[in-house]
Short mmCIF file of C-alpha atoms in Angstrom, two decimals:
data_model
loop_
_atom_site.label_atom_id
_atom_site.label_comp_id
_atom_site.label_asym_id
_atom_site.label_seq_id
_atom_site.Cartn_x
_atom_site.Cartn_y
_atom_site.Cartn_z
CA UNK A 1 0.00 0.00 0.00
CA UNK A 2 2.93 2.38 0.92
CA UNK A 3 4.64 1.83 -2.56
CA UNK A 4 1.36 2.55 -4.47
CA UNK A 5 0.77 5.56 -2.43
CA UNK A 6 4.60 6.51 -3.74
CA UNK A 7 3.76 6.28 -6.92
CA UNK A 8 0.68 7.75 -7.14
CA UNK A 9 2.55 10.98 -5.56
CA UNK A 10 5.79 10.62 -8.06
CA UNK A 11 2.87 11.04 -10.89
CA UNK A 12 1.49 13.40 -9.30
CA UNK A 13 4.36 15.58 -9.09
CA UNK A 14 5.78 14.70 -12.63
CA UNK A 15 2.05 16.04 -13.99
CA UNK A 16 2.68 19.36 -12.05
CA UNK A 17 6.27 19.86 -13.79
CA UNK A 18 4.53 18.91 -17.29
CA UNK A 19 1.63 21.42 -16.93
CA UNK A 20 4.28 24.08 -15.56
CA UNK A 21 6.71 23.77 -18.32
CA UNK A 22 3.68 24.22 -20.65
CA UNK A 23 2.81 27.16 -19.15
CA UNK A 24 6.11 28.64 -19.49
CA UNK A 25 7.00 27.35 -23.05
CA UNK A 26 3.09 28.86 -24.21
CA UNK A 27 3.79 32.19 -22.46
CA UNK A 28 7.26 32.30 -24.53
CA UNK A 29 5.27 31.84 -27.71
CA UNK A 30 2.69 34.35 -27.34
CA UNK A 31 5.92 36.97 -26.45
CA UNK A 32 7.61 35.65 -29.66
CA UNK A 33 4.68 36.40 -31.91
CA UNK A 34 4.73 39.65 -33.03
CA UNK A 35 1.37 42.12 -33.22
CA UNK A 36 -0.79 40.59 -36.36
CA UNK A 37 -0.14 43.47 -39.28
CA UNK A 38 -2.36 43.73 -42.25
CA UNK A 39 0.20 44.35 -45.29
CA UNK A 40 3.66 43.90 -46.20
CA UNK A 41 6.35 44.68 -43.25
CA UNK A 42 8.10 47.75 -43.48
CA UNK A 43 11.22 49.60 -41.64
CA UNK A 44 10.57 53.44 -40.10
CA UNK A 45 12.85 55.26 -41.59
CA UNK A 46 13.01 57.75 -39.27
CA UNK A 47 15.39 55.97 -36.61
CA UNK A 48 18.57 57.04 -36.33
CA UNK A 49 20.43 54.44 -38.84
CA UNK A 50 24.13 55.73 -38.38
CA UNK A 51 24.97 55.34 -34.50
CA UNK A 52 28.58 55.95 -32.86
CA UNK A 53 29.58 54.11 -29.55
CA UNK A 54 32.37 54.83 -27.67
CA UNK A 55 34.98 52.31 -27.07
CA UNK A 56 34.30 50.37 -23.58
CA UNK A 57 30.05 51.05 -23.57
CA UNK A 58 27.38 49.96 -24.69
CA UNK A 59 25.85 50.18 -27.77
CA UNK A 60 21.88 49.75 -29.16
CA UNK A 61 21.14 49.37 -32.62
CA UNK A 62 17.49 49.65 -33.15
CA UNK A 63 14.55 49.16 -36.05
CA UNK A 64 11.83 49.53 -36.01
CA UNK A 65 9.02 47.33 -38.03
CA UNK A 66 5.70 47.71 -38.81
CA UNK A 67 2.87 44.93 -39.98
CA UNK A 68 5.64 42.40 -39.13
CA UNK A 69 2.80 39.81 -38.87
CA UNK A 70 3.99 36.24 -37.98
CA UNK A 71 7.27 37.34 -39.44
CA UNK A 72 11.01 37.20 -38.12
CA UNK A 73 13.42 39.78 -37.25
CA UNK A 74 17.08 39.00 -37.12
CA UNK A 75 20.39 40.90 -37.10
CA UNK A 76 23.19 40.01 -39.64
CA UNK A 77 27.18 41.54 -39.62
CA UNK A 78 28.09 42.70 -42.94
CA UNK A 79 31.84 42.16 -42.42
CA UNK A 80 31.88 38.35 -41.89
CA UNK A 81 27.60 37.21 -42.89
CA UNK A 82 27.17 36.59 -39.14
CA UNK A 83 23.89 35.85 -38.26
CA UNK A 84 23.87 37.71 -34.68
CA UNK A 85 20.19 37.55 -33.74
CA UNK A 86 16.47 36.06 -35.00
CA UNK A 87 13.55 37.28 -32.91
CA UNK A 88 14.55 37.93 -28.85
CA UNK A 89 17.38 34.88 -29.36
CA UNK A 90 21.09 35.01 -30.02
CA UNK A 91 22.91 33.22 -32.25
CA UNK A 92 27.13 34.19 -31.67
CA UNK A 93 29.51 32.73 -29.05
CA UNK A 94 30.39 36.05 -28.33
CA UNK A 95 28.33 37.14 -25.66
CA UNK A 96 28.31 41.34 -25.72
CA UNK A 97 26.11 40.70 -28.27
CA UNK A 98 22.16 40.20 -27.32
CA UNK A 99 18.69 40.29 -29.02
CA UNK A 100 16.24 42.89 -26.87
CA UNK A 101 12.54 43.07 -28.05
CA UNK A 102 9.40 43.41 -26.17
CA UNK A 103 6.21 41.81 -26.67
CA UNK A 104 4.33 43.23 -29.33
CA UNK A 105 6.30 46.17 -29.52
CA UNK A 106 7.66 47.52 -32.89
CA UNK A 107 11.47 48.18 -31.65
CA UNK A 108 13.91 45.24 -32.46
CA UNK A 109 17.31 46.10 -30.60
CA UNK A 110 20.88 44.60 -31.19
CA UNK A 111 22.74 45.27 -27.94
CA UNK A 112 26.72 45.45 -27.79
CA UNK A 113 27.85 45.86 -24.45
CA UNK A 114 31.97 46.85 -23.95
CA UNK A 115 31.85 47.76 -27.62
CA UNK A 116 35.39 47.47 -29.75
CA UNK A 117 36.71 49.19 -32.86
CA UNK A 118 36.61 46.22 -34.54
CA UNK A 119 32.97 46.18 -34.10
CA UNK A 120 32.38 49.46 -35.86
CA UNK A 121 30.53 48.81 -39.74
CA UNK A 122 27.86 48.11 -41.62
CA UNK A 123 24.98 45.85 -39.25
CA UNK A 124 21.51 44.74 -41.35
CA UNK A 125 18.27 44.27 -39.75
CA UNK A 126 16.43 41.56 -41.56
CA UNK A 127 12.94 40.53 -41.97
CA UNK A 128 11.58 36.88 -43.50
CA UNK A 129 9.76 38.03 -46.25
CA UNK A 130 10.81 35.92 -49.83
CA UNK A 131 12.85 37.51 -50.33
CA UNK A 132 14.00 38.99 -47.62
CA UNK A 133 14.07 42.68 -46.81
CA UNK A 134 16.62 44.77 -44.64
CA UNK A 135 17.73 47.83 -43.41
CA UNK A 136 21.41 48.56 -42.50
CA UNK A 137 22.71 50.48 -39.88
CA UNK A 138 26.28 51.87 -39.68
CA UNK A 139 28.26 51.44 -36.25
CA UNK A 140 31.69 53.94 -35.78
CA UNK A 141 33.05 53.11 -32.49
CA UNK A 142 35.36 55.62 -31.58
CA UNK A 143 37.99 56.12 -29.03
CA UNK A 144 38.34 59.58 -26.84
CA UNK A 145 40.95 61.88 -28.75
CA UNK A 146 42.87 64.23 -26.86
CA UNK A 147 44.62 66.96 -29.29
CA UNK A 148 46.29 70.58 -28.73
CA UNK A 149 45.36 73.10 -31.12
CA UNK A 150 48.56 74.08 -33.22
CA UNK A 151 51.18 71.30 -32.24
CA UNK A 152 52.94 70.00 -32.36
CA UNK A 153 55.49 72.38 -32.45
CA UNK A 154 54.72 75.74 -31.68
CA UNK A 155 57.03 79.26 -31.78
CA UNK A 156 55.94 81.78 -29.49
CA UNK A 157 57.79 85.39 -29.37
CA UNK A 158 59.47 85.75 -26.17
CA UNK A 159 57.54 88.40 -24.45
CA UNK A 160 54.13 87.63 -25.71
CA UNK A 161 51.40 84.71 -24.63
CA UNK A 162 51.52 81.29 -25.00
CA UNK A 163 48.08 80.40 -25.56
CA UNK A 164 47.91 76.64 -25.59
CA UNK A 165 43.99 74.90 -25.98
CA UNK A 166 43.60 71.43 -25.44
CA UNK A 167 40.45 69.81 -26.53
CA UNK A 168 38.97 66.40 -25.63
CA UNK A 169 36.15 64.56 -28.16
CA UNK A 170 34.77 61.05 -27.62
CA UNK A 171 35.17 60.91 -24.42
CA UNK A 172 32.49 59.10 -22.24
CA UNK A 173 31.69 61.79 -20.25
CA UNK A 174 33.89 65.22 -19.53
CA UNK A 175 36.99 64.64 -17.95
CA UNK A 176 36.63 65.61 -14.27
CA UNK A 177 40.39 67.22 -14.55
CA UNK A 178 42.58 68.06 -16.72
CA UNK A 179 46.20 68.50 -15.77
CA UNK A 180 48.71 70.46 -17.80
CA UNK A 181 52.93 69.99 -17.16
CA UNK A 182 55.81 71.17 -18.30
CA UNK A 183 58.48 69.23 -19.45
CA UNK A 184 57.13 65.96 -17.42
CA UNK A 185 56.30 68.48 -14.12
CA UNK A 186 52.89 69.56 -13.28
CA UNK A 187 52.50 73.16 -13.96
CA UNK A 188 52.15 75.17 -10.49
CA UNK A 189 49.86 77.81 -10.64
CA UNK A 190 50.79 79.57 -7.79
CA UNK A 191 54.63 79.32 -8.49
CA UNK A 192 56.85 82.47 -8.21
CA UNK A 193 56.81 83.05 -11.94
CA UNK A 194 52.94 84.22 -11.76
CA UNK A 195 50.96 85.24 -15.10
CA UNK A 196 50.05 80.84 -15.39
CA UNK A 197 46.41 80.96 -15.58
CA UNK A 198 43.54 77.55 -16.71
CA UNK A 199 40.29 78.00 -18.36
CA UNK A 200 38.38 74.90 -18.73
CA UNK A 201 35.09 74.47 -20.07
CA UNK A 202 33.76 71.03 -20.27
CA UNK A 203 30.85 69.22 -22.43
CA UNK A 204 30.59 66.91 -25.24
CA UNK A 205 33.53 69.08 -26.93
CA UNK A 206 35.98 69.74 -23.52
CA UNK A 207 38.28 72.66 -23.94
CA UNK A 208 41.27 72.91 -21.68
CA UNK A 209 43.72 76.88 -22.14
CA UNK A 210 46.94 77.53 -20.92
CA UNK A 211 47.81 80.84 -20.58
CA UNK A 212 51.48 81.90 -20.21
CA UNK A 213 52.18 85.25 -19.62
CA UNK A 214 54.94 87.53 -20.84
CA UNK A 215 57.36 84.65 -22.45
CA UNK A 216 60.51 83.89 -21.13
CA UNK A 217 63.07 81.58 -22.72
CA UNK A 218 62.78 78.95 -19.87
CA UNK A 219 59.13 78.79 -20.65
CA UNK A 220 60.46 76.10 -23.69
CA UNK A 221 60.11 72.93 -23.76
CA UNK A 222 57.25 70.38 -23.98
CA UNK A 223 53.88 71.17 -22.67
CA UNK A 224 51.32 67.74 -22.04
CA UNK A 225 47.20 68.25 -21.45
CA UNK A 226 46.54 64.89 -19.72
CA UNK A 227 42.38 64.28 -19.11
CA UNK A 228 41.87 61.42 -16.41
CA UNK A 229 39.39 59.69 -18.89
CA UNK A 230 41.60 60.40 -21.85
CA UNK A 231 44.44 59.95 -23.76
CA UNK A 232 46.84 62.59 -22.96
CA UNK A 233 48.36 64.95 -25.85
CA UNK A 234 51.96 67.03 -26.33
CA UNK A 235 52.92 69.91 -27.72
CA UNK A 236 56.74 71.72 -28.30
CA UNK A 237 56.77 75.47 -27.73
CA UNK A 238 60.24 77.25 -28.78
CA UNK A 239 60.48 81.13 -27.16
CA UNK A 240 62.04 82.41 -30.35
CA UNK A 241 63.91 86.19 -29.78
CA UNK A 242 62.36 88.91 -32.64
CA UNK A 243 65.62 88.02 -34.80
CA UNK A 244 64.19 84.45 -35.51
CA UNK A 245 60.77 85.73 -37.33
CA UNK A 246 63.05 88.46 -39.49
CA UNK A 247 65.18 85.42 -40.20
CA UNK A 248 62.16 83.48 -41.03
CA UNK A 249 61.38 86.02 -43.28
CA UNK A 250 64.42 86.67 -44.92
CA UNK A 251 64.60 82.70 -45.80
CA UNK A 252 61.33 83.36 -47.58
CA UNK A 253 62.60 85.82 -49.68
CA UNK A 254 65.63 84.50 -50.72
CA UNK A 255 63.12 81.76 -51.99
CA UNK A 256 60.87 83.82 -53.68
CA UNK A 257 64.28 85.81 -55.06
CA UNK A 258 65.45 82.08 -56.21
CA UNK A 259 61.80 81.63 -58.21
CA UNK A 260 62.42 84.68 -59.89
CA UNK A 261 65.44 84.01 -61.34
CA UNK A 262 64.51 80.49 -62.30
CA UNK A 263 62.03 82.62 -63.83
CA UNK A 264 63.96 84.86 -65.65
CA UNK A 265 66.34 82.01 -67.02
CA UNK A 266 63.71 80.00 -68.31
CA UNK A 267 62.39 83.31 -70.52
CA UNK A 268 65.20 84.41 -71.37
CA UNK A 269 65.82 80.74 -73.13
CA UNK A 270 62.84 80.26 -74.40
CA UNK A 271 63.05 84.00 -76.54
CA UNK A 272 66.86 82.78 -77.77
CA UNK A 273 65.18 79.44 -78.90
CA UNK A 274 62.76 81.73 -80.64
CA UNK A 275 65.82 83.89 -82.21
CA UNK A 276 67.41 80.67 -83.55
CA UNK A 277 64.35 79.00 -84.86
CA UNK A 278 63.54 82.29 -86.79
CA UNK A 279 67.01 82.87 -88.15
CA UNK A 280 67.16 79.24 -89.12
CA UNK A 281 63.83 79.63 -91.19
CA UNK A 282 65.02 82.69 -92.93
CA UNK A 283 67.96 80.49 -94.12
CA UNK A 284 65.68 77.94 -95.49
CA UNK A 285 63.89 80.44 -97.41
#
C-alpha cells in the first residue's frame, strides 16, 4: 500500500512539472509572436540608422518594423555574414552581443555591451519576407581623442602669450580634470613666476587653455594636457627672440628671389630658342 501511495505521488508531481513547463513554453510563444499586421512589413525610416559608440560602452542598434505579422526579425554583420540575432534569441559565441525586443512592440534592438573598434561597420536588420528585406545600420566606435590646437610644435615670441587649448572629443563623459605639465612636471599655478592661468570648459567638446604670460626663454620645452578619462596629448613650444621671425622672413625671400630668377632664365631661353628657330627659317627660305 505504501509503494502505491509513492507512486501515485511521483505522478502526481511529474504532472505538475509537465503542466508548468507548458505554461512557461506557451507564455514564450505568445511573447515571440509579433502584433498581427495587415500588409507587407516595413522599416521606419526615421530611426537614427548611423549610431557611434564609444569604445568600452554599450551600444543599441534599433529598427523599427511595422505589420511584421507572424514574421522574423534578425540581425546580420556585414563584415563576416554573421547571423547575430532572430527574434529575442542570439545566435554568436560572443556574448556582448544580445537580441532585446518586447512583446508586441515595434522596436527590435541589437545590444553590444563593452563595444570594440573592430565592431564598428555596416549591421543589417532583416525581416523573413521571400525575399528577404533589410535595413542597415552603420556602427563607428570611436575612441576619446585628446589633441592641442597648433602642435605640435609651436614658436611663441618671447615676451608675448603662449596660448595653448587642449580639446577632448569622444570621451564618455567630460573629464573631471585636466592637468597640464611642463616638461614631465605639473604646472604650479601659484609658483613664483605668476601670469600661469587655466580655463576649462567642459561638455561633449571639452576645452582645456593655458595661458602663459609675458614669455621667457625657460618657458620652452614640452607642454602635455593629460584628461583622467583620456588619452593625454603634447605639444613643443620654442620662445624664439624677434631676430628668428626676421630670419624666417628673410629665408622666404631668398626663396621667392630664387623663383624669380629660375624665372627669368627659363624666358630668357625660351626667346633665344625663338631667335634661332627664326634665323634658321630665314635660311631655309
Amino acid at each position: 500500500m505504501a509503494k502505491c501511495y509513492l507512486l501515485l505521488m511521483i505522478l502526481l508531481i511529474y504532472l505538475v512539472q509537465i503542466e508548468s513547463a507548458s505554461k512557461r513554453f506557451f507564455v514564450d510563444f505568445l511573447q515571440e509572436v509579433p502584433t498581427p499586421g495587415t500588409g507587407m512589413p516595413t522599416f521606419d525610416t526615421t530611426v537614427q540608422n548611423n549610431v557611434t559608440g564609444l569604445v568600452g560602452k554599450t551600444v543599441k542598434l534599433t529598427c523599427r518594423v511595422k505589420n511584421l505579422g507572424n514574421r522574423t526579425v534578425s540581425w546580420v554583420r556585414h563584415r563576416d555574414i554573421h547571423l547575430l540575432t532572430v527574434g529575442r534569441y542570439t545566435y554568436t559565441s560572443d556574448q556582448r552581443f544580445e537580441a532585446m525586443h518586447s512583446p508586441h512592440a515595434e522596436d527590435w534592438t541589437l545590444r553590444i555591451r563593452y563595444a570594440q573598434r573592430k565592431d564598428s561597420g555596416i549591421y543589417e536588420c532583416q525581416i523573413s519576407t521571400t525575399p528577404p528585406i533589410g535595413h542597415s545600420v552603420y556602427l563607428n566606435v570611436v575612441e576619446p581623442v585628446t589633441e592641442i590646437i597648433g602642435g605640435p610644435e609651436l614658436h611663441i615670441n618671447r615676451g608675448s602669450t603662449i596660448n595653448l587649448t587642449c580639446i577632448v572629443k569622444y570621451a564618455p563623459e567630460p573629464p573631471p580634470t585636466v592637468i597640464w605639465s611642463h616638461n614631465d612636471k605639473v604646472i604650479n599655478f601659484d609658483s613664483p613666476r605668476g601670469g600661469i592661468s587655466l580655463v576649462t570648459e567642459k561638455g561633449s567638446l571639452t576645452t582645456s587653455r593655458l595661458l602663459v604670460q609675458k614669455a621667457i626663454l625657460q618657458d620652452s620645452g614640452q607642454y602635455t594636457c593629460a584628461p583622467s578619462n583620456a588619452n593625454t596629448a603634447n605639444a613643443r613650444v620654442h620662445i624664439v627672440d624677434g631676430e628668428h621671425p626676421a630670419a624666417m622672413h628673410h629665408g622666404s625671400a631668398s626663396k621667392s628671389h630664387f623663383h624669380f630668377i629660375l624665372l627669368a632664365l627659363a624666358f630668357l631661353f625660351l626667346t633665344l630658342h625663338q631667335r634661332i628657330r627664326l634665323k634658321y627659317l630665314i635660311n631655309l627660305t
